[in-house]
Amino acid sequence: MFISIALPSLLGFIIFLCGMKLMELALFRIAGPTFLGLLERSTRTPLHGLLLGTASTAFLQSSTAVTALSIGLVNSRLLPFSRTLGIILGTNIGTCLTTELIGLNIFHLAKPIIGVSFVLWTISTLLAEYRIIPLLADWRGNAIIRSVSVVLFGFGMLLLGITVMQSIGPTLMETNMYHWFVQQSQTTLLWGVLTGAVLTACFHSSSAVIAMIMGIAALDALPLELCIAIVLGSNIGTCATAILASIGGTRGGQFVALSHLLLNIGGALLFYPFIDLLAAAVLLTTDSISSAIAHSQTLFNVICSVIALPICYLKWFSRLDQV
């Protein structure tokens, strides 16, 4: 079982997380300083914060990074707590881009994307290091080309990691553990919520956990309702990183982490009774279970953020800036 299930799962997960981290670092290198400036200037209202949080998380491919940066800015008193509320709502929406891309089932493009990344890296190296074209040796675009090559390489690794994790599906379906888990989930979908929360808290990446579930579900190994329950749990589990980042910080930073946690727990409690309806709704938009899982996460996060947005305008939150 270790060789056929645990080892491919661990290997695929490592490849996926490495790809995610490479994308995050390269994209932040491209737009990091600009993002920090926007974060300080463009959060005057919760709506502005939501738009900025959505765009920055979609671009940086990491809600954890944006949330941690927000906590850091609040801890350093560069940003008041009340102006991070919209950002938190936006990070939940922006993070859906990754799963929506995965839901397109473009895993066969992993190797071509990695190949293109090597070509771009080689071009930037020849231009900058070996100066084969002297006029372009100091061209600022070289750094952008190199960063884009790393982004593409990371995305290729992300797809490759999912392909490796997906390979365990047939073997997994034959295990007693799989049959026990599916049987328990038929009694209550809370098993799925708990699984998603624990896995995400352990691996600090809801996108990775959801991607793994999407890969396995694509082989008809898991029912859609159970997958959606895992998605709800993963949204709760992703708060673990924010909580860890707030430890030892200011009260404002702790309020940011707490608001993130309350948003995701509240959203899960709101949607849990309607998982069957959510599953039926997303199946109207696609025949692919992977895409259905991605759509369910997007629908969940968008509705939760829209419902919570008016609450963020309450003046009571501004008073917490003085605490």
Tab-separated table of C-alpha atoms in Angstrom:
chain	number	residue	atom	x	y	z
A	1	MET	CA	0.000	0.000	0.000
A	2	PHE	CA	2.890	2.374	0.755
A	3	ILE	CA	4.461	1.941	-2.679
A	4	SER	CA	1.206	2.042	-4.631
A	5	ILE	CA	-0.669	4.772	-2.687
A	6	ALA	CA	1.350	6.665	-0.081
A	7	LEU	CA	4.505	7.133	-2.155
A	8	PRO	CA	2.800	8.458	-5.340
A	9	SER	CA	0.542	10.674	-3.192
A	10	LEU	CA	3.506	12.145	-1.316
A	11	LEU	CA	5.577	12.558	-4.480
A	12	GLY	CA	2.724	14.185	-6.401
A	13	PHE	CA	1.921	16.454	-3.460
A	14	ILE	CA	5.546	17.570	-3.187
A	15	ILE	CA	5.728	18.285	-6.931
A	16	PHE	CA	2.446	20.231	-6.735
A	17	LEU	CA	3.532	22.317	-3.741
A	18	CYS	CA	6.930	23.049	-5.312
A	19	GLY	CA	5.162	24.235	-8.447
A	20	MET	CA	2.818	26.438	-6.416
A	21	LYS	CA	5.727	27.932	-4.475
A	22	LEU	CA	7.728	28.652	-7.630
A	23	MET	CA	4.723	30.402	-9.176
A	24	GLU	CA	4.140	32.409	-6.006
A	25	LEU	CA	7.777	33.533	-5.680
A	26	ALA	CA	8.174	34.398	-9.367
A	27	LEU	CA	4.900	36.311	-9.578
A	28	PHE	CA	5.675	38.173	-6.376
A	29	ARG	CA	9.070	39.109	-7.824
A	30	ILE	CA	7.298	40.607	-10.838
A	31	ALA	CA	4.602	42.517	-8.965
A	32	GLY	CA	5.513	42.348	-5.278
A	33	PRO	CA	6.629	45.971	-4.715
A	34	THR	CA	3.697	47.275	-6.766
A	35	PHE	CA	1.315	45.084	-4.794
A	36	LEU	CA	2.584	46.372	-1.457
A	37	GLY	CA	2.075	49.954	-2.596
A	38	LEU	CA	-1.451	49.191	-3.818
A	39	LEU	CA	-2.246	47.408	-0.571
A	40	GLU	CA	-1.436	50.525	1.409
A	41	ARG	CA	-3.229	52.966	-0.924
A	42	SER	CA	-6.224	51.081	-2.339
A	43	THR	CA	-8.063	49.752	0.709
A	44	ARG	CA	-10.051	52.833	1.660
A	45	THR	CA	-13.352	50.941	1.545
A	46	PRO	CA	-14.145	47.222	1.981
A	47	LEU	CA	-15.210	47.059	-1.684
A	48	HIS	CA	-11.856	48.438	-2.830
A	49	GLY	CA	-10.144	45.967	-0.526
A	50	LEU	CA	-12.216	43.089	-1.937
A	51	LEU	CA	-11.282	43.988	-5.514
A	52	LEU	CA	-7.613	44.360	-4.617
A	53	GLY	CA	-7.593	41.130	-2.593
A	54	THR	CA	-9.230	39.238	-5.453
A	55	ALA	CA	-6.854	40.567	-8.114
A	56	SER	CA	-3.692	40.197	-6.048
A	57	THR	CA	-4.535	36.658	-4.893
A	58	ALA	CA	-5.442	35.582	-8.425
A	59	PHE	CA	-2.159	37.011	-9.699
A	60	LEU	CA	0.109	35.848	-6.888
A	61	GLN	CA	-1.664	32.462	-6.732
A	62	SER	CA	-1.591	32.434	-2.945
A	63	SER	CA	-4.296	33.591	-0.568
A	64	THR	CA	-1.963	32.608	2.262
A	65	ALA	CA	0.704	35.048	1.041
A	66	VAL	CA	-1.752	37.941	0.717
A	67	THR	CA	-3.294	37.224	4.128
A	68	ALA	CA	0.122	36.927	5.782
A	69	LEU	CA	1.237	40.193	4.170
A	70	SER	CA	-1.903	41.911	5.425
A	71	ILE	CA	-1.244	40.657	8.955
A	72	GLY	CA	2.362	41.861	8.678
A	73	LEU	CA	1.276	45.335	7.591
A	74	VAL	CA	-1.240	45.538	10.441
A	75	ASN	CA	1.373	44.348	12.944
A	76	SER	CA	3.753	47.041	11.705
A	77	ARG	CA	0.914	49.594	11.938
A	78	LEU	CA	1.160	50.466	8.249
A	79	LEU	CA	-2.439	49.380	7.714
A	80	PRO	CA	-5.367	49.482	10.191
A	81	PHE	CA	-7.308	46.282	10.828
A	82	SER	CA	-10.584	47.634	9.417
A	83	ARG	CA	-8.992	48.133	5.993
A	84	THR	CA	-8.022	44.457	5.736
A	85	LEU	CA	-11.588	43.141	5.940
A	86	GLY	CA	-12.232	43.606	2.228
A	87	ILE	CA	-8.847	42.062	1.401
A	88	ILE	CA	-9.740	38.900	3.336
A	89	LEU	CA	-12.990	38.591	1.391
A	90	GLY	CA	-11.101	39.079	-1.860
A	91	THR	CA	-8.470	36.439	-1.106
A	92	ASN	CA	-11.198	33.798	-0.862
A	93	ILE	CA	-12.427	34.717	-4.339
A	94	GLY	CA	-9.000	35.111	-5.939
A	95	THR	CA	-7.781	31.709	-4.794
A	96	CYS	CA	-10.481	30.058	-6.937
A	97	LEU	CA	-8.517	30.832	-10.113
A	98	THR	CA	-6.083	27.977	-9.430
A	99	THR	CA	-8.788	25.355	-9.018
A	100	GLU	CA	-10.716	26.691	-12.031
A	101	LEU	CA	-7.581	26.273	-14.170
A	102	ILE	CA	-7.089	22.748	-12.832
A	103	GLY	CA	-10.744	22.005	-13.550
A	104	LEU	CA	-10.096	22.570	-17.262
A	105	ASN	CA	-8.381	19.146	-17.322
A	106	ILE	CA	-5.283	20.374	-19.162
A	107	PHE	CA	-2.931	17.926	-17.453
A	108	HIS	CA	-1.637	16.716	-20.842
A	109	LEU	CA	-0.078	20.164	-21.327
A	110	ALA	CA	2.276	19.748	-18.355
A	111	LYS	CA	5.313	18.648	-20.362
A	112	PRO	CA	4.846	21.187	-23.206
A	113	ILE	CA	4.494	24.004	-20.640
A	114	ILE	CA	7.678	22.876	-18.880
A	115	GLY	CA	9.416	22.722	-22.284
A	116	VAL	CA	8.363	26.288	-23.123
A	117	SER	CA	9.623	27.445	-19.724
A	118	PHE	CA	13.074	26.004	-20.453
A	119	VAL	CA	13.156	27.769	-23.835
A	120	LEU	CA	12.294	31.133	-22.236
A	121	TRP	CA	14.849	30.584	-19.460
A	122	THR	CA	17.529	29.786	-22.053
A	123	ILE	CA	16.687	32.920	-24.047
A	124	SER	CA	16.889	35.165	-21.006
A	125	THR	CA	20.185	33.551	-19.955
A	126	LEU	CA	21.736	33.969	-23.390
A	127	LEU	CA	20.658	37.610	-23.502
A	128	ALA	CA	21.704	38.574	-19.969
A	129	GLU	CA	24.628	36.312	-19.099
A	130	TYR	CA	26.296	35.559	-22.416
A	131	ARG	CA	25.385	38.862	-24.100
A	132	ILE	CA	24.821	37.300	-27.522
A	133	ILE	CA	23.002	40.523	-28.446
A	134	PRO	CA	24.889	43.325	-26.627
A	135	LEU	CA	22.099	45.863	-27.073
A	136	LEU	CA	19.703	43.582	-25.179
A	137	ALA	CA	22.138	42.472	-22.483
A	138	ASP	CA	20.891	45.050	-19.966
A	139	TRP	CA	17.296	45.056	-21.175
A	140	ARG	CA	14.898	45.066	-18.199
A	141	GLY	CA	12.644	42.649	-20.044
A	142	ASN	CA	15.178	39.886	-19.436
A	143	ALA	CA	14.200	39.710	-15.778
A	144	ILE	CA	10.526	39.545	-16.707
A	145	ILE	CA	11.170	36.773	-19.251
A	146	ARG	CA	13.079	34.809	-16.626
A	147	SER	CA	10.310	35.247	-14.048
A	148	VAL	CA	7.660	34.222	-16.595
A	149	SER	CA	9.685	31.101	-17.385
A	150	VAL	CA	9.688	30.202	-13.683
A	151	VAL	CA	5.917	30.812	-13.497
A	152	LEU	CA	5.342	28.480	-16.458
A	153	PHE	CA	7.692	25.865	-15.008
A	154	GLY	CA	5.812	26.037	-11.701
A	155	PHE	CA	2.450	25.668	-13.436
A	156	GLY	CA	3.764	22.705	-15.415
A	157	MET	CA	4.955	21.076	-12.186
A	158	LEU	CA	1.563	21.780	-10.623
A	159	LEU	CA	-0.187	19.879	-13.428
A	160	LEU	CA	2.405	17.107	-13.319
A	161	GLY	CA	1.944	16.712	-9.569
A	162	ILE	CA	-1.819	16.293	-9.987
A	163	THR	CA	-1.232	13.655	-12.674
A	164	VAL	CA	0.996	11.704	-10.271
A	165	MET	CA	-1.555	11.986	-7.440
A	166	GLN	CA	-4.328	10.945	-9.809
A	167	SER	CA	-2.509	7.683	-10.555
A	168	ILE	CA	-3.410	6.297	-7.100
A	169	GLY	CA	-7.148	6.352	-7.862
A	170	PRO	CA	-7.673	2.746	-9.062
A	171	THR	CA	-5.583	1.306	-6.219
A	172	LEU	CA	-7.224	3.548	-3.627
A	173	MET	CA	-10.686	2.378	-4.606
A	174	GLU	CA	-9.715	-1.201	-3.757
A	175	THR	CA	-8.652	-0.455	-0.164
A	176	ASN	CA	-10.744	-1.044	2.946
A	177	MET	CA	-9.915	2.494	4.134
A	178	TYR	CA	-11.548	3.996	1.044
A	179	HIS	CA	-14.727	1.939	1.423
A	180	TRP	CA	-14.900	2.770	5.149
A	181	PHE	CA	-14.502	6.493	4.494
A	182	VAL	CA	-17.165	6.567	1.761
A	183	GLN	CA	-19.504	4.540	3.963
A	184	GLN	CA	-19.037	6.923	6.904
A	185	SER	CA	-19.565	9.953	4.672
A	186	GLN	CA	-22.924	8.529	3.592
A	187	THR	CA	-23.959	8.774	7.244
A	188	THR	CA	-22.761	12.390	7.583
A	189	LEU	CA	-20.790	14.661	5.284
A	190	LEU	CA	-19.088	16.144	8.334
A	191	TRP	CA	-16.405	13.525	7.702
A	192	GLY	CA	-15.606	15.357	4.473
A	193	VAL	CA	-15.535	18.763	6.175
A	194	LEU	CA	-13.229	17.424	8.900
A	195	THR	CA	-10.946	15.758	6.358
A	196	GLY	CA	-10.619	18.927	4.283
A	197	ALA	CA	-9.919	21.081	7.345
A	198	VAL	CA	-7.276	18.744	8.805
A	199	LEU	CA	-5.444	18.118	5.515
A	200	THR	CA	-5.348	21.823	4.641
A	201	ALA	CA	-4.180	22.799	8.121
A	202	CYS	CA	-1.380	20.231	7.867
A	203	PHE	CA	-0.206	21.143	4.361
A	204	HIS	CA	-1.020	24.894	4.466
A	205	SER	CA	-2.569	24.860	0.990
A	206	SER	CA	-6.273	24.540	0.254
A	207	SER	CA	-5.506	24.579	-3.481
A	208	ALA	CA	-3.275	21.520	-3.132
A	209	VAL	CA	-5.852	19.565	-1.132
A	210	ILE	CA	-8.704	20.481	-3.494
A	211	ALA	CA	-6.535	19.666	-6.520
A	212	MET	CA	-5.765	16.229	-5.086
A	213	ILE	CA	-9.470	15.587	-4.471
A	214	MET	CA	-10.304	16.773	-7.997
A	215	GLY	CA	-7.764	14.372	-9.456
A	216	ILE	CA	-9.130	11.410	-7.536
A	217	ALA	CA	-12.773	12.376	-8.151
A	218	ALA	CA	-12.089	12.522	-11.901
A	219	LEU	CA	-11.722	8.724	-11.755
A	220	ASP	CA	-15.195	8.393	-10.204
A	221	ALA	CA	-13.596	7.460	-6.893
A	222	LEU	CA	-15.501	10.020	-4.780
A	223	PRO	CA	-19.072	11.364	-4.971
A	224	LEU	CA	-19.463	15.064	-5.739
A	225	GLU	CA	-21.290	15.832	-2.479
A	226	LEU	CA	-18.391	14.452	-0.455
A	227	CYS	CA	-15.899	16.458	-2.533
A	228	ILE	CA	-17.863	19.659	-1.887
A	229	ALA	CA	-17.844	18.892	1.853
A	230	ILE	CA	-14.056	18.552	1.660
A	231	VAL	CA	-13.904	21.917	-0.139
A	232	LEU	CA	-15.875	23.541	2.707
A	233	GLY	CA	-13.482	22.020	5.218
A	234	SER	CA	-10.410	23.114	3.274
A	235	ASN	CA	-11.610	26.726	3.454
A	236	ILE	CA	-11.626	26.398	7.237
A	237	GLY	CA	-8.249	24.654	7.321
A	238	THR	CA	-6.563	27.393	5.305
A	239	CYS	CA	-7.052	29.740	8.281
A	240	ALA	CA	-4.404	27.804	10.238
A	241	THR	CA	-1.572	29.646	8.483
A	242	ALA	CA	-3.107	33.046	9.233
A	243	ILE	CA	-3.538	32.104	12.895
A	244	LEU	CA	0.098	31.008	13.114
A	245	ALA	CA	1.203	34.246	11.416
A	246	SER	CA	-0.711	36.323	13.974
A	247	ILE	CA	0.816	34.686	17.050
A	248	GLY	CA	2.950	37.174	18.962
A	249	GLY	CA	1.720	40.086	16.853
A	250	THR	CA	-0.491	43.062	17.661
A	251	ARG	CA	-4.168	42.852	18.516
A	252	GLY	CA	-4.931	44.148	15.023
A	253	GLY	CA	-3.035	41.293	13.391
A	254	GLN	CA	-4.875	38.812	15.579
A	255	PHE	CA	-8.186	40.409	14.568
A	256	VAL	CA	-7.278	39.846	10.900
A	257	ALA	CA	-6.672	36.132	11.510
A	258	LEU	CA	-9.845	35.858	13.584
A	259	SER	CA	-11.979	37.561	10.934
A	260	HIS	CA	-10.572	35.157	8.328
A	261	LEU	CA	-11.487	32.202	10.528
A	262	LEU	CA	-14.992	33.476	11.298
A	263	LEU	CA	-15.685	34.152	7.602
A	264	ASN	CA	-14.794	30.625	6.543
A	265	ILE	CA	-16.490	28.876	9.458
A	266	GLY	CA	-19.613	30.987	8.926
A	267	GLY	CA	-19.592	30.202	5.210
A	268	ALA	CA	-19.213	26.469	5.835
A	269	LEU	CA	-22.085	26.498	8.340
A	270	LEU	CA	-24.226	28.429	5.848
A	271	PHE	CA	-23.595	26.076	2.918
A	272	TYR	CA	-23.377	22.728	4.702
A	273	PRO	CA	-27.167	22.095	4.793
A	274	PHE	CA	-27.347	22.873	1.057
A	275	ILE	CA	-24.507	20.704	-0.261
A	276	ASP	CA	-26.940	18.612	-2.327
A	277	LEU	CA	-28.418	21.743	-3.909
A	278	LEU	CA	-24.941	23.147	-4.589
A	279	ALA	CA	-23.917	19.882	-6.246
A	280	ALA	CA	-27.034	19.923	-8.439
A	281	ALA	CA	-26.436	23.560	-9.386
A	282	VAL	CA	-22.815	23.116	-10.496
A	283	LEU	CA	-23.672	19.957	-12.464
A	284	LEU	CA	-25.939	22.140	-14.616
A	285	THR	CA	-22.832	24.023	-15.799
A	286	THR	CA	-20.524	21.110	-16.645
A	287	ASP	CA	-20.340	17.350	-17.144
A	288	SER	CA	-16.854	17.145	-15.633
A	289	ILE	CA	-16.717	16.382	-11.916
A	290	SER	CA	-13.364	18.207	-11.659
A	291	SER	CA	-14.881	21.363	-13.105
A	292	ALA	CA	-17.943	20.894	-10.886
A	293	ILE	CA	-15.734	20.855	-7.785
A	294	ALA	CA	-13.919	23.993	-8.980
A	295	HIS	CA	-17.236	25.749	-9.700
A	296	SER	CA	-18.597	24.797	-6.279
A	297	GLN	CA	-15.609	26.410	-4.573
A	298	THR	CA	-15.977	29.558	-6.686
A	299	LEU	CA	-19.718	29.788	-6.046
A	300	PHE	CA	-19.225	29.200	-2.318
A	301	ASN	CA	-16.522	31.845	-1.930
A	302	VAL	CA	-18.228	34.474	-4.095
A	303	ILE	CA	-21.581	34.163	-2.289
A	304	CYS	CA	-19.950	34.207	1.157
A	305	SER	CA	-17.907	37.297	0.298
A	306	VAL	CA	-20.904	39.141	-1.168
A	307	ILE	CA	-22.978	38.368	1.939
A	308	ALA	CA	-20.189	39.464	4.295
A	309	LEU	CA	-19.237	42.645	2.370
A	310	PRO	CA	-21.999	44.916	3.800
A	311	ILE	CA	-21.083	43.812	7.326
A	312	CYS	CA	-17.551	45.133	6.775
A	313	TYR	CA	-18.936	48.683	6.495
A	314	LEU	CA	-20.075	48.682	10.132
A	315	LYS	CA	-18.334	51.473	12.056
A	316	TRP	CA	-17.791	49.063	14.947
A	317	PHE	CA	-14.806	47.593	13.088
A	318	SER	CA	-13.137	51.006	12.900
A	319	ARG	CA	-13.267	51.219	16.684
A	320	LEU	CA	-11.190	48.035	16.880
A	321	ASP	CA	-8.327	49.953	15.209
A	322	GLN	CA	-7.928	51.822	18.473
A	323	VAL	CA	-7.647	48.654	20.575
